PDB file of C-alpha atoms in Angstrom:
ATOM      1  CA  MET A 346      31.912  14.915  32.559  1.00  0.00           C
ATOM      2  CA  LEU A 347      29.109  13.628  30.482  1.00  0.00           C
ATOM      3  CA  LYS A 348      29.916  10.577  28.613  1.00  0.00           C
ATOM      4  CA  THR A 349      29.356  10.990  24.660  1.00  0.00           C
ATOM      5  CA  GLN A 350      26.041   9.080  24.166  1.00  0.00           C
ATOM      6  CA  THR A 351      25.078   8.581  20.578  1.00  0.00           C
ATOM      7  CA  MET A 352      22.028   7.789  18.261  1.00  0.00           C
ATOM      8  CA  TYR A 353      21.558   6.907  15.279  1.00  0.00           C
ATOM      9  CA  ALA A 354      18.980   7.994  12.590  1.00  0.00           C
ATOM     10  CA  GLU A 355      17.916   4.807  10.746  1.00  0.00           C
ATOM     11  CA  GLU A 356      15.908   7.505   8.285  1.00  0.00           C
ATOM     12  CA  TYR A 357      16.266  11.164   7.689  1.00  0.00           C
ATOM     13  CA  GLU A 358      14.664  14.002   4.788  1.00  0.00           C
ATOM     14  CA  ARG A 359      17.013  13.972   2.040  1.00  0.00           C
ATOM     15  CA  ASN A 360      17.703  17.710   1.798  1.00  0.00           C
ATOM     16  CA  ILE A 361      18.196  17.759   5.634  1.00  0.00           C
ATOM     17  CA  PRO A 362      21.999  17.649   5.986  1.00  0.00           C
ATOM     18  CA  LEU A 363      22.601  20.136   2.981  1.00  0.00           C
ATOM     19  CA  PHE A 364      20.700  22.498   5.211  1.00  0.00           C
ATOM     20  CA  LEU A 365      22.087  22.267   7.936  1.00  0.00           C
ATOM     21  CA  ILE A 366      25.649  23.031   6.144  1.00  0.00           C
ATOM     22  CA  GLU A 367      24.054  25.804   5.645  1.00  0.00           C
ATOM     23  CA  ASN A 368      22.778  26.606   9.128  1.00  0.00           C
ATOM     24  CA  PRO A 369      25.012  24.655  11.694  1.00  0.00           C
ATOM     25  CA  ILE A 370      23.874  26.501  15.073  1.00  0.00           C
ATOM     26  CA  GLY A 371      19.964  26.065  16.706  1.00  0.00           C
ATOM     27  CA  SER A 372      18.382  25.049  19.734  1.00  0.00           C
ATOM     28  CA  VAL A 373      15.555  22.527  21.258  1.00  0.00           C
ATOM     29  CA  HIS A 374      12.114  24.247  20.419  1.00  0.00           C
ATOM     30  CA  SER A 375       9.793  21.684  21.694  1.00  0.00           C
ATOM     31  CA  LEU A 376       9.632  18.248  23.506  1.00  0.00           C
ATOM     32  CA  PHE A 377       6.637  15.290  22.713  1.00  0.00           C
ATOM     33  CA  GLN A 378       5.786  11.834  23.533  1.00  0.00           C
ATOM     34  CA  ASN A 379       7.636  10.849  20.002  1.00  0.00           C
ATOM     35  CA  GLY A 380      10.160  13.124  20.101  1.00  0.00           C
ATOM     36  CA  LEU A 381      11.685  16.850  19.653  1.00  0.00           C
ATOM     37  CA  ASN A 382      11.747  19.898  17.343  1.00  0.00           C
ATOM     38  CA  ILE A 383      15.234  21.525  16.688  1.00  0.00           C
ATOM     39  CA  ARG A 384      15.140  25.274  15.238  1.00  0.00           C
ATOM     40  CA  MET A 385      18.322  25.787  13.062  1.00  0.00           C
ATOM     41  CA  GLY A 386      18.072  28.704  10.811  1.00  0.00           C
ATOM     42  CA  GLY A 387      14.211  29.470  11.356  1.00  0.00           C
ATOM     43  CA  ARG A 388      13.384  25.687  10.243  1.00  0.00           C
ATOM     44  CA  LEU A 389      11.883  23.515  12.457  1.00  0.00           C
ATOM     45  CA  PHE A 390      13.034  19.428  12.304  1.00  0.00           C
ATOM     46  CA  PHE A 391      11.731  16.824  14.186  1.00  0.00           C
ATOM     47  CA  ILE A 392      13.763  14.240  15.580  1.00  0.00           C
ATOM     48  CA  GLY A 393      11.437  11.363  16.892  1.00  0.00           C
ATOM     49  CA  THR A 394       9.449   8.063  15.938  1.00  0.00           C
ATOM     50  CA  ASP A 395       7.647   7.711  12.700  1.00  0.00           C
ATOM     51  CA  LYS A 396       4.432   6.718  14.339  1.00  0.00           C
ATOM     52  CA  ASN A 397       2.824   9.819  12.332  1.00  0.00           C
ATOM     53  CA  GLY A 398       4.380   8.367   9.625  1.00  0.00           C
ATOM     54  CA  LYS A 399       7.392  10.090   7.788  1.00  0.00           C
ATOM     55  CA  LEU A 400       7.633  13.572   8.159  1.00  0.00           C
ATOM     56  CA  PRO A 401       9.134  16.231   5.280  1.00  0.00           C
ATOM     57  CA  PHE A 402      11.478  17.676   7.964  1.00  0.00           C
ATOM     58  CA  GLY A 403      11.761  14.627   9.755  1.00  0.00           C
ATOM     59  CA  ILE A 404      14.993  12.893  11.193  1.00  0.00           C
ATOM     60  CA  HIS A 405      13.425   9.163  12.736  1.00  0.00           C
ATOM     61  CA  LEU A 406      15.198   6.424  14.964  1.00  0.00           C
ATOM     62  CA  GLN A 407      14.096   3.691  17.292  1.00  0.00           C
ATOM     63  CA  LYS A 408      11.896   4.616  20.045  1.00  0.00           C
ATOM     64  CA  ASP A 409      14.178   3.499  22.352  1.00  0.00           C
ATOM     65  CA  ALA A 410      16.370   5.765  21.513  1.00  0.00           C
ATOM     66  CA  ILE A 411      14.096   8.703  21.341  1.00  0.00           C
ATOM     67  CA  GLN A 412      13.145   8.291  24.760  1.00  0.00           C
ATOM     68  CA  ARG A 413      16.543   8.100  25.898  1.00  0.00           C
ATOM     69  CA  LEU A 414      17.273  10.884  24.060  1.00  0.00           C
ATOM     70  CA  LEU A 415      13.785  12.981  25.968  1.00  0.00           C
ATOM     71  CA  SER A 416      14.658  11.921  29.003  1.00  0.00           C
ATOM     72  CA  SER A 417      18.386  13.822  28.403  1.00  0.00           C
ATOM     73  CA  ILE A 418      17.653  17.323  26.990  1.00  0.00           C
ATOM     74  CA  GLN A 419      15.552  20.649  27.535  1.00  0.00           C
ATOM     75  CA  ALA A 420      14.189  23.295  25.124  1.00  0.00           C
ATOM     76  CA  PRO A 421      15.780  25.486  24.709  1.00  0.00           C
ATOM     77  CA  ALA A 422      19.114  23.524  24.981  1.00  0.00           C
ATOM     78  CA  ALA A 423      22.173  24.291  22.086  1.00  0.00           C
ATOM     79  CA  VAL A 424      22.021  22.519  19.092  1.00  0.00           C
ATOM     80  CA  HIS A 425      25.001  22.694  16.971  1.00  0.00           C
ATOM     81  CA  TRP A 426      25.871  20.474  13.975  1.00  0.00           C
ATOM     82  CA  ASP A 427      28.900  18.675  13.052  1.00  0.00           C
ATOM     83  CA  ASN A 428      29.297  18.500   9.254  1.00  0.00           C
ATOM     84  CA  ASP A 429      32.739  16.113   9.254  1.00  0.00           C
ATOM     85  CA  SER A 430      31.117  13.415  11.249  1.00  0.00           C
ATOM     86  CA  LYS A 431      27.726  14.258  10.625  1.00  0.00           C
ATOM     87  CA  GLU A 432      26.275  14.638  13.526  1.00  0.00           C
ATOM     88  CA  LEU A 433      23.971  16.768  15.956  1.00  0.00           C
ATOM     89  CA  ILE A 434      25.271  17.285  18.875  1.00  0.00           C
ATOM     90  CA  PHE A 435      22.914  18.685  21.636  1.00  0.00           C
ATOM     91  CA  GLU A 436      25.561  20.618  24.010  1.00  0.00           C
ATOM     92  CA  ASP A 437      24.802  20.133  27.390  1.00  0.00           C
ATOM     93  CA  SER A 438      23.755  16.502  27.404  1.00  0.00           C
ATOM     94  CA  ASN A 439      26.948  15.867  25.262  1.00  0.00           C
ATOM     95  CA  ILE A 440      24.281  14.091  23.183  1.00  0.00           C
ATOM     96  CA  ARG A 441      24.687  12.970  19.534  1.00  0.00           C
ATOM     97  CA  VAL A 442      22.536  12.190  16.603  1.00  0.00           C
ATOM     98  CA  ASN A 443      24.694  10.521  13.640  1.00  0.00           C
ATOM     99  CA  PHE A 444      23.172  10.577  10.163  1.00  0.00           C
ATOM    100  CA  GLN A 445      26.071   7.747   8.862  1.00  0.00           C
ATOM    101  CA  LYS A 446      23.904   4.931   8.795  1.00  0.00           C
ATOM    102  CA  GLY A 447      20.596   6.284   7.738  1.00  0.00           C
ATOM    103  CA  THR A 448      18.684   5.900   4.865  1.00  0.00           C
ATOM    104  CA  PRO A 449      17.380   9.427   3.119  1.00  0.00           C
ATOM    105  CA  PHE A 450      14.142   9.521   1.920  1.00  0.00           C
ATOM    106  CA  SER A 451      12.017  11.979  -0.016  1.00  0.00           C
ATOM    107  CA  ASN A 452       8.481  12.872   0.629  1.00  0.00           C
ATOM    108  CA  ILE A 453       7.694  14.693  -2.456  1.00  0.00           C
ATOM    109  CA  VAL A 454       4.568  14.782  -4.555  1.00  0.00           C
ATOM    110  CA  PRO A 455       5.477  14.798  -8.422  1.00  0.00           C
ATOM    111  CA  PHE A 456       2.710  16.938 -10.301  1.00  0.00           C
ATOM    112  CA  THR A 457       0.427  14.021 -11.794  1.00  0.00           C
ATOM    113  CA  LYS A 458      -2.520  16.150 -13.083  1.00  0.00           C
ATOM    114  CA  ASN A 459      -5.273  13.157 -13.370  1.00  0.00           C
ATOM    115  CA  ASP A 460      -8.829  12.701 -14.145  1.00  0.00           C
ATOM    116  CA  ARG A 461      -9.259   9.537 -11.753  1.00  0.00           C
ATOM    117  CA  SER A 462      -9.033  11.222  -8.112  1.00  0.00           C
ATOM    118  CA  THR A 463     -12.491  11.811  -7.843  1.00  0.00           C
ATOM    119  CA  GLN A 464     -13.243   8.146  -8.206  1.00  0.00           C
ATOM    120  CA  TYR A 465     -12.164   8.065  -4.708  1.00  0.00           C
ATOM    121  CA  LEU A 466     -14.906  10.042  -3.157  1.00  0.00           C
ATOM    122  CA  ASP A 467     -17.436   7.310  -1.791  1.00  0.00           C
ATOM    123  CA  THR A 468     -13.653   6.337  -0.363  1.00  0.00           C
ATOM    124  CA  PHE A 469     -13.244   9.143   1.909  1.00  0.00           C
ATOM    125  CA  ILE A 470     -17.122   9.487   2.399  1.00  0.00           C
ATOM    126  CA  LYS A 471     -17.336   6.246   4.322  1.00  0.00           C
ATOM    127  CA  ALA A 472     -14.469   6.955   6.052  1.00  0.00           C
ATOM    128  CA  LEU A 473     -15.653  10.523   7.358  1.00  0.00           C
ATOM    129  CA  ALA A 474     -19.453  10.876   7.382  1.00  0.00           C
ATOM    130  CA  ILE A 475     -20.302   7.248   7.706  1.00  0.00           C
ATOM    131  CA  GLU A 476     -18.785   7.218  10.858  1.00  0.00           C
ATOM    132  CA  GLY A 477     -19.549  10.236  12.311  1.00  0.00           C
ATOM    133  CA  GLU A 478     -16.784  12.554  12.181  1.00  0.00           C
ATOM    134  CA  GLN A 479     -16.204  16.436  13.549  1.00  0.00           C
ATOM    135  CA  THR A 480     -13.548  18.567  12.366  1.00  0.00           C
ATOM    136  CA  GLY A 481     -11.927  20.387  14.965  1.00  0.00           C
ATOM    137  CA  LEU A 482     -13.398  23.283  13.990  1.00  0.00           C
ATOM    138  CA  ASP A 483     -16.810  20.942  15.128  1.00  0.00           C
ATOM    139  CA  LEU A 484     -18.108  20.887  11.238  1.00  0.00           C
ATOM    140  CA  ASP A 485     -20.171  17.409  11.421  1.00  0.00           C
ATOM    141  CA  ILE A 486     -19.346  16.109   8.338  1.00  0.00           C
ATOM    142  CA  GLU A 487     -22.010  14.212   7.498  1.00  0.00           C
ATOM    143  CA  GLN A 488     -23.768  16.847   7.691  1.00  0.00           C
ATOM    144  CA  PHE A 489     -21.438  19.150   5.444  1.00  0.00           C
ATOM    145  CA  LEU A 490     -22.369  16.627   3.066  1.00  0.00           C
ATOM    146  CA  LEU A 491     -25.637  16.501   3.174  1.00  0.00           C
ATOM    147  CA  GLU A 492     -26.040  20.307   2.573  1.00  0.00           C
ATOM    148  CA  TYR A 493     -23.135  20.511  -0.128  1.00  0.00           C
ATOM    149  CA  LEU A 494     -25.082  17.897  -2.097  1.00  0.00           C
ATOM    150  CA  ARG A 495     -28.789  19.728  -1.531  1.00  0.00           C
ATOM    151  CA  LEU A 496     -30.302  16.787   0.131  1.00  0.00           C
ATOM    152  CA  GLN A 497     -30.571  19.170   3.344  1.00  0.00           C
ATOM    153  CA  LYS A 498     -33.081  22.036   3.027  1.00  0.00           C
ATOM    154  CA  GLU A 499     -31.505  23.714   6.323  1.00  0.00           C
ATOM    155  CA  LYS A 500     -29.585  26.783   6.256  1.00  0.00           C
ATOM    156  CA  TYR A 501     -25.764  26.369   5.511  1.00  0.00           C
ATOM    157  CA  SER A 502     -23.644  26.857   9.406  1.00  0.00           C
ATOM    158  CA  ALA A 503     -21.794  29.762   9.597  1.00  0.00           C
ATOM    159  CA  SER A 504     -18.683  27.035   9.722  1.00  0.00           C
ATOM    160  CA  ALA A 505     -19.998  25.401   6.243  1.00  0.00           C
ATOM    161  CA  ASN A 506     -20.414  28.579   4.825  1.00  0.00           C
ATOM    162  CA  GLU A 507     -16.546  29.552   5.565  1.00  0.00           C
ATOM    163  CA  VAL A 508     -15.847  25.891   3.610  1.00  0.00           C
ATOM    164  CA  TYR A 509     -17.529  26.895   0.661  1.00  0.00           C
ATOM    165  CA  ARG A 510     -15.916  29.816   0.539  1.00  0.00           C
ATOM    166  CA  LEU A 511     -12.361  28.891   1.075  1.00  0.00           C
ATOM    167  CA  MET A 512     -13.159  25.852  -1.985  1.00  0.00           C
ATOM    168  CA  ASP A 513     -14.690  28.817  -4.060  1.00  0.00           C
ATOM    169  CA  ALA A 514     -11.391  30.963  -3.345  1.00  0.00           C
ATOM    170  CA  LEU A 515      -9.220  28.399  -5.356  1.00  0.00           C
ATOM    171  CA  SER A 516      -9.908  29.659  -8.287  1.00  0.00           C
ATOM    172  CA  SER A 517     -10.841  33.432  -7.695  1.00  0.00           C
ATOM    173  CA  HIS A 518      -8.859  36.473  -9.072  1.00  0.00           C
ATOM    174  CA  ASP A 519     -10.400  38.496  -6.068  1.00  0.00           C
ATOM    175  CA  SER A 520      -7.068  39.143  -3.967  1.00  0.00           C
ATOM    176  CA  SER A 521      -9.162  40.283  -1.080  1.00  0.00           C
ATOM    177  CA  GLU A 522     -11.416  38.251  -0.414  1.00  0.00           C
ATOM    178  CA  VAL A 523      -8.820  35.191  -1.148  1.00  0.00           C
ATOM    179  CA  ASP A 524      -6.825  36.653   1.499  1.00  0.00           C
ATOM    180  CA  ARG A 525      -9.923  36.716   4.320  1.00  0.00           C
ATOM    181  CA  VAL A 526     -10.637  33.313   3.802  1.00  0.00           C
ATOM    182  CA  LEU A 527      -6.974  32.392   4.406  1.00  0.00           C
ATOM    183  CA  ARG A 528      -6.632  34.220   7.497  1.00  0.00           C
ATOM    184  CA  TYR A 529     -10.454  32.918   8.593  1.00  0.00           C
ATOM    185  CA  PHE A 530      -8.221  29.408   8.611  1.00  0.00           C
ATOM    186  CA  LEU A 531      -4.714  30.101   9.345  1.00  0.00           C
ATOM    187  CA  GLY A 532      -4.228  29.509  12.749  1.00  0.00           C
ATOM    188  CA  ARG A 533      -7.786  28.996  13.628  1.00  0.00           C
ATOM    189  CA  GLY A 534      -8.028  25.946  16.562  1.00  0.00           C
ATOM    190  CA  ARG A 535      -6.617  24.083  19.034  1.00  0.00           C
ATOM    191  CA  GLY A 536      -3.211  22.128  19.210  1.00  0.00           C
ATOM    192  CA  LEU A 537      -0.144  22.131  17.505  1.00  0.00           C
ATOM    193  CA  THR A 538      -1.688  22.345  14.193  1.00  0.00           C
ATOM    194  CA  PRO A 539      -4.506  24.070  13.878  1.00  0.00           C
ATOM    195  CA  SER A 540      -7.902  22.928  12.294  1.00  0.00           C
ATOM    196  CA  GLY A 541      -7.322  25.677   9.645  1.00  0.00           C
ATOM    197  CA  ASP A 542      -4.018  24.524   9.531  1.00  0.00           C
ATOM    198  CA  ASP A 543      -4.855  21.077   8.188  1.00  0.00           C
ATOM    199  CA  HIS A 544      -7.397  21.625   6.212  1.00  0.00           C
ATOM    200  CA  LEU A 545      -5.240  24.258   4.039  1.00  0.00           C
ATOM    201  CA  VAL A 546      -2.806  20.997   3.975  1.00  0.00           C
ATOM    202  CA  GLY A 547      -4.833  18.296   3.034  1.00  0.00           C
ATOM    203  CA  LEU A 548      -6.186  21.119   0.105  1.00  0.00           C
ATOM    204  CA  LEU A 549      -2.581  22.097  -0.781  1.00  0.00           C
ATOM    205  CA  ALA A 550      -2.162  17.809  -1.079  1.00  0.00           C
ATOM    206  CA  ILE A 551      -4.644  17.688  -3.373  1.00  0.00           C
ATOM    207  CA  HIS A 552      -3.555  20.675  -5.732  1.00  0.00           C
ATOM    208  CA  THR A 553      -0.483  18.763  -5.952  1.00  0.00           C
ATOM    209  CA  ILE A 554      -2.301  16.307  -7.837  1.00  0.00           C
ATOM    210  CA  SER A 555      -4.726  18.608  -9.794  1.00  0.00           C
ATOM    211  CA  GLY A 556      -3.678  22.002  -9.999  1.00  0.00           C
ATOM    212  CA  ILE A 557      -7.056  22.925  -8.328  1.00  0.00           C
ATOM    213  CA  CYS A 558      -5.047  25.666  -6.517  1.00  0.00           C
ATOM    214  CA  SER A 559      -4.919  29.294  -8.838  1.00  0.00           C
ATOM    215  CA  PRO A 560      -1.228  31.109  -8.552  1.00  0.00           C
ATOM    216  CA  LEU A 561      -2.939  33.714  -6.367  1.00  0.00           C
ATOM    217  CA  PHE A 562      -4.007  31.103  -3.371  1.00  0.00           C
ATOM    218  CA  LEU A 563      -0.552  29.800  -2.977  1.00  0.00           C
ATOM    219  CA  GLN A 564       1.188  33.371  -3.402  1.00  0.00           C
ATOM    220  CA  THR A 565      -1.267  34.557  -1.056  1.00  0.00           C
ATOM    221  CA  ILE A 566      -0.465  31.700   1.772  1.00  0.00           C
ATOM    222  CA  GLN A 567       3.040  31.851   1.468  1.00  0.00           C
ATOM    223  CA  ASP A 568       3.041  35.586   1.498  1.00  0.00           C
ATOM    224  CA  ILE A 569       1.362  35.467   4.461  1.00  0.00           C
ATOM    225  CA  LEU A 570       3.385  32.608   6.250  1.00  0.00           C
ATOM    226  CA  LEU A 571       6.433  34.300   5.622  1.00  0.00           C
ATOM    227  CA  ASN A 572       5.687  37.522   6.627  1.00  0.00           C
ATOM    228  CA  GLU A 573       3.457  36.968   9.456  1.00  0.00           C
ATOM    229  CA  SER A 574       2.988  35.380  12.304  1.00  0.00           C
ATOM    230  CA  VAL A 575      -0.187  33.894  12.244  1.00  0.00           C
ATOM    231  CA  THR A 576      -0.335  30.366  13.528  1.00  0.00           C
ATOM    232  CA  THR A 577       2.189  27.715  14.979  1.00  0.00           C
ATOM    233  CA  ASP A 578       5.706  27.369  14.212  1.00  0.00           C
ATOM    234  CA  ILE A 579       4.791  23.670  13.471  1.00  0.00           C
ATOM    235  CA  GLY A 580       1.721  24.603  11.751  1.00  0.00           C
ATOM    236  CA  ARG A 581       3.586  27.588   9.956  1.00  0.00           C
ATOM    237  CA  GLU A 582       6.107  24.557   9.026  1.00  0.00           C
ATOM    238  CA  TYR A 583       4.149  21.664   7.407  1.00  0.00           C
ATOM    239  CA  LEU A 584       2.202  24.320   5.450  1.00  0.00           C
ATOM    240  CA  LEU A 585       5.973  25.990   3.945  1.00  0.00           C
ATOM    241  CA  TYR A 586       6.109  22.196   2.484  1.00  0.00           C
ATOM    242  CA  ALA A 587       2.886  21.599   1.748  1.00  0.00           C
ATOM    243  CA  LEU A 588       3.524  24.553  -1.113  1.00  0.00           C
ATOM    244  CA  LYS A 589       6.634  22.744  -2.362  1.00  0.00           C
ATOM    245  CA  GLY A 590       4.517  19.410  -2.803  1.00  0.00           C
ATOM    246  CA  GLU A 591       6.003  17.891   0.478  1.00  0.00           C
ATOM    247  CA  PHE A 592       3.898  15.654   3.203  1.00  0.00           C
ATOM    248  CA  SER A 593       4.269  12.989   5.563  1.00  0.00           C
ATOM    249  CA  SER A 594       4.059   9.549   3.861  1.00  0.00           C
ATOM    250  CA  THR A 595       0.211   9.189   5.574  1.00  0.00           C
ATOM    251  CA  ILE A 596      -0.672  12.057   3.009  1.00  0.00           C
ATOM    252  CA  VAL A 597       1.591  10.579   0.708  1.00  0.00           C
ATOM    253  CA  ASN A 598       0.469   7.031   0.732  1.00  0.00           C
ATOM    254  CA  ILE A 599      -3.496   8.512  -0.022  1.00  0.00           C
ATOM    255  CA  LEU A 600      -1.882  10.369  -2.755  1.00  0.00           C
ATOM    256  CA  ASN A 601       0.094   7.523  -4.703  1.00  0.00           C
ATOM    257  CA  CYS A 602      -3.116   5.529  -4.569  1.00  0.00           C
ATOM    258  CA  LEU A 603      -4.967   8.825  -5.601  1.00  0.00           C
ATOM    259  CA  ALA A 604      -2.392   9.174  -8.749  1.00  0.00           C
ATOM    260  CA  GLU A 605      -4.208   5.493 -10.110  1.00  0.00           C
ATOM    261  CA  LYS A 606      -7.175   3.644 -10.459  1.00  0.00           C
ATOM    262  CA  ASP A 607      -8.978   0.428  -9.272  1.00  0.00           C
ATOM    263  CA  ARG A 608      -6.853   1.407  -5.732  1.00  0.00           C
ATOM    264  CA  GLN A 609      -9.779   1.836  -3.142  1.00  0.00           C
ATOM    265  CA  GLU A 610      -9.413  -0.745  -0.848  1.00  0.00           C
ATOM    266  CA  GLU A 611      -5.515   0.662  -0.281  1.00  0.00           C
ATOM    267  CA  ALA A 612      -6.918   3.959  -0.236  1.00  0.00           C
ATOM    268  CA  GLU A 613      -9.574   3.628   2.308  1.00  0.00           C
ATOM    269  CA  LYS A 614      -6.902   1.629   4.309  1.00  0.00           C
ATOM    270  CA  HIS A 615      -4.337   4.955   4.454  1.00  0.00           C
ATOM    271  CA  VAL A 616      -7.694   6.658   4.598  1.00  0.00           C
ATOM    272  CA  LEU A 617      -8.632   5.486   8.059  1.00  0.00           C
ATOM    273  CA  HIS A 618      -4.671   5.537   8.992  1.00  0.00           C
ATOM    274  CA  LEU A 619      -4.681   9.216   8.412  1.00  0.00           C
ATOM    275  CA  LEU A 620      -7.721   9.767  11.322  1.00  0.00           C
ATOM    276  CA  THR A 621      -6.087   8.000  13.808  1.00  0.00           C
ATOM    277  CA  VAL A 622      -2.820  10.367  13.623  1.00  0.00           C
ATOM    278  CA  GLY A 623      -3.136  13.192  16.431  1.00  0.00           C
ATOM    279  CA  HIS A 624      -6.375  14.500  18.381  1.00  0.00           C
ATOM    280  CA  SER A 625      -7.913  15.716  15.347  1.00  0.00           C
ATOM    281  CA  SER A 626      -5.080  16.380  13.185  1.00  0.00           C
ATOM    282  CA  GLY A 627      -5.424  13.776  10.474  1.00  0.00           C
ATOM    283  CA  ILE A 628      -9.465  13.946  10.755  1.00  0.00           C
ATOM    284  CA  ASP A 629      -8.775  18.156  10.066  1.00  0.00           C
ATOM    285  CA  THR A 630      -6.151  17.146   7.160  1.00  0.00           C
ATOM    286  CA  ALA A 631      -8.344  14.599   5.792  1.00  0.00           C
ATOM    287  CA  PHE A 632     -11.935  16.631   5.607  1.00  0.00           C
ATOM    288  CA  GLY A 633      -8.878  18.898   3.172  1.00  0.00           C
ATOM    289  CA  LEU A 634      -8.502  16.042   0.469  1.00  0.00           C
ATOM    290  CA  LEU A 635     -11.826  16.121   0.676  1.00  0.00           C
ATOM    291  CA  ILE A 636     -12.989  19.142  -0.052  1.00  0.00           C
ATOM    292  CA  GLY A 637     -10.138  19.140  -2.589  1.00  0.00           C
ATOM    293  CA  LEU A 638     -11.971  16.316  -4.050  1.00  0.00           C
ATOM    294  CA  LEU A 639     -15.148  18.141  -4.304  1.00  0.00           C
ATOM    295  CA  THR A 640     -14.048  20.914  -5.692  1.00  0.00           C
ATOM    296  CA  MET A 641     -12.006  18.886  -8.506  1.00  0.00           C
ATOM    297  CA  LYS A 642     -15.738  17.095  -8.633  1.00  0.00           C
ATOM    298  CA  ASN A 643     -17.147  20.666  -9.324  1.00  0.00           C
ATOM    299  CA  TRP A 644     -14.370  21.816 -12.338  1.00  0.00           C
ATOM    300  CA  ARG A 645     -15.411  18.655 -14.485  1.00  0.00           C
ATOM    301  CA  LYS A 646     -19.130  19.138 -14.573  1.00  0.00           C
TER     302      LYS A 646
END
């Protein structure tokens, strides 16, 4: 019989235990270098380090504990929640992740509609354009900004045109156009969180502090995600949380700066950190934040 190994969560999103009480049976979904996802009740939860920030569906442990966990289990191993002991139990390997010593956290961003956020446009332009960054959909961000600011007379690229249509769709009353635009971006691109999804997460983050997205836009995303399989499981998870105003701490740190004045230096530091996340995920999310800020600025002209 395998010896029981107990590992202790250091931090966890505060609502996870309540969800696990109602959905106690699940399995390992996928494994990564820094952690793993489990599927419980049709939703994903990440058990891993906080290298990429605290996730809105995250259970965070020390790196050495995660390495021991990863070396002992495989997908799709069975997992269940024991509410008496407050433990996630990996049945085949007899490993337990105990919540009792962990600290709950919340990554919800309260709606704080304000006029300060567009003051930080230069911060994003400096971080994204000057460094010559490209999105995961192969859009040159500096070229996009030159086109957007009408400093270039060249014809817009096809990918830039879709971004402009996305920006217009935020406040459109044309349901078929909103649906078409969203379907273009949802699931588009490579990786665990496709680039198009990351753009939308960034936009939804700006919506949280500005209200730039119409009810039609928000409802259309939700309907597609809940009723169709249009993107990866992980991409879907991030978007469902984003619709509720919940994001990774790497995004929350930026939003907290945008909600106040005179925090440019701090904001730049957080944006540069976001750019290091994943292969292109951080860049794609930052580009979503950027086009959200550009949309806000247009509104106020």
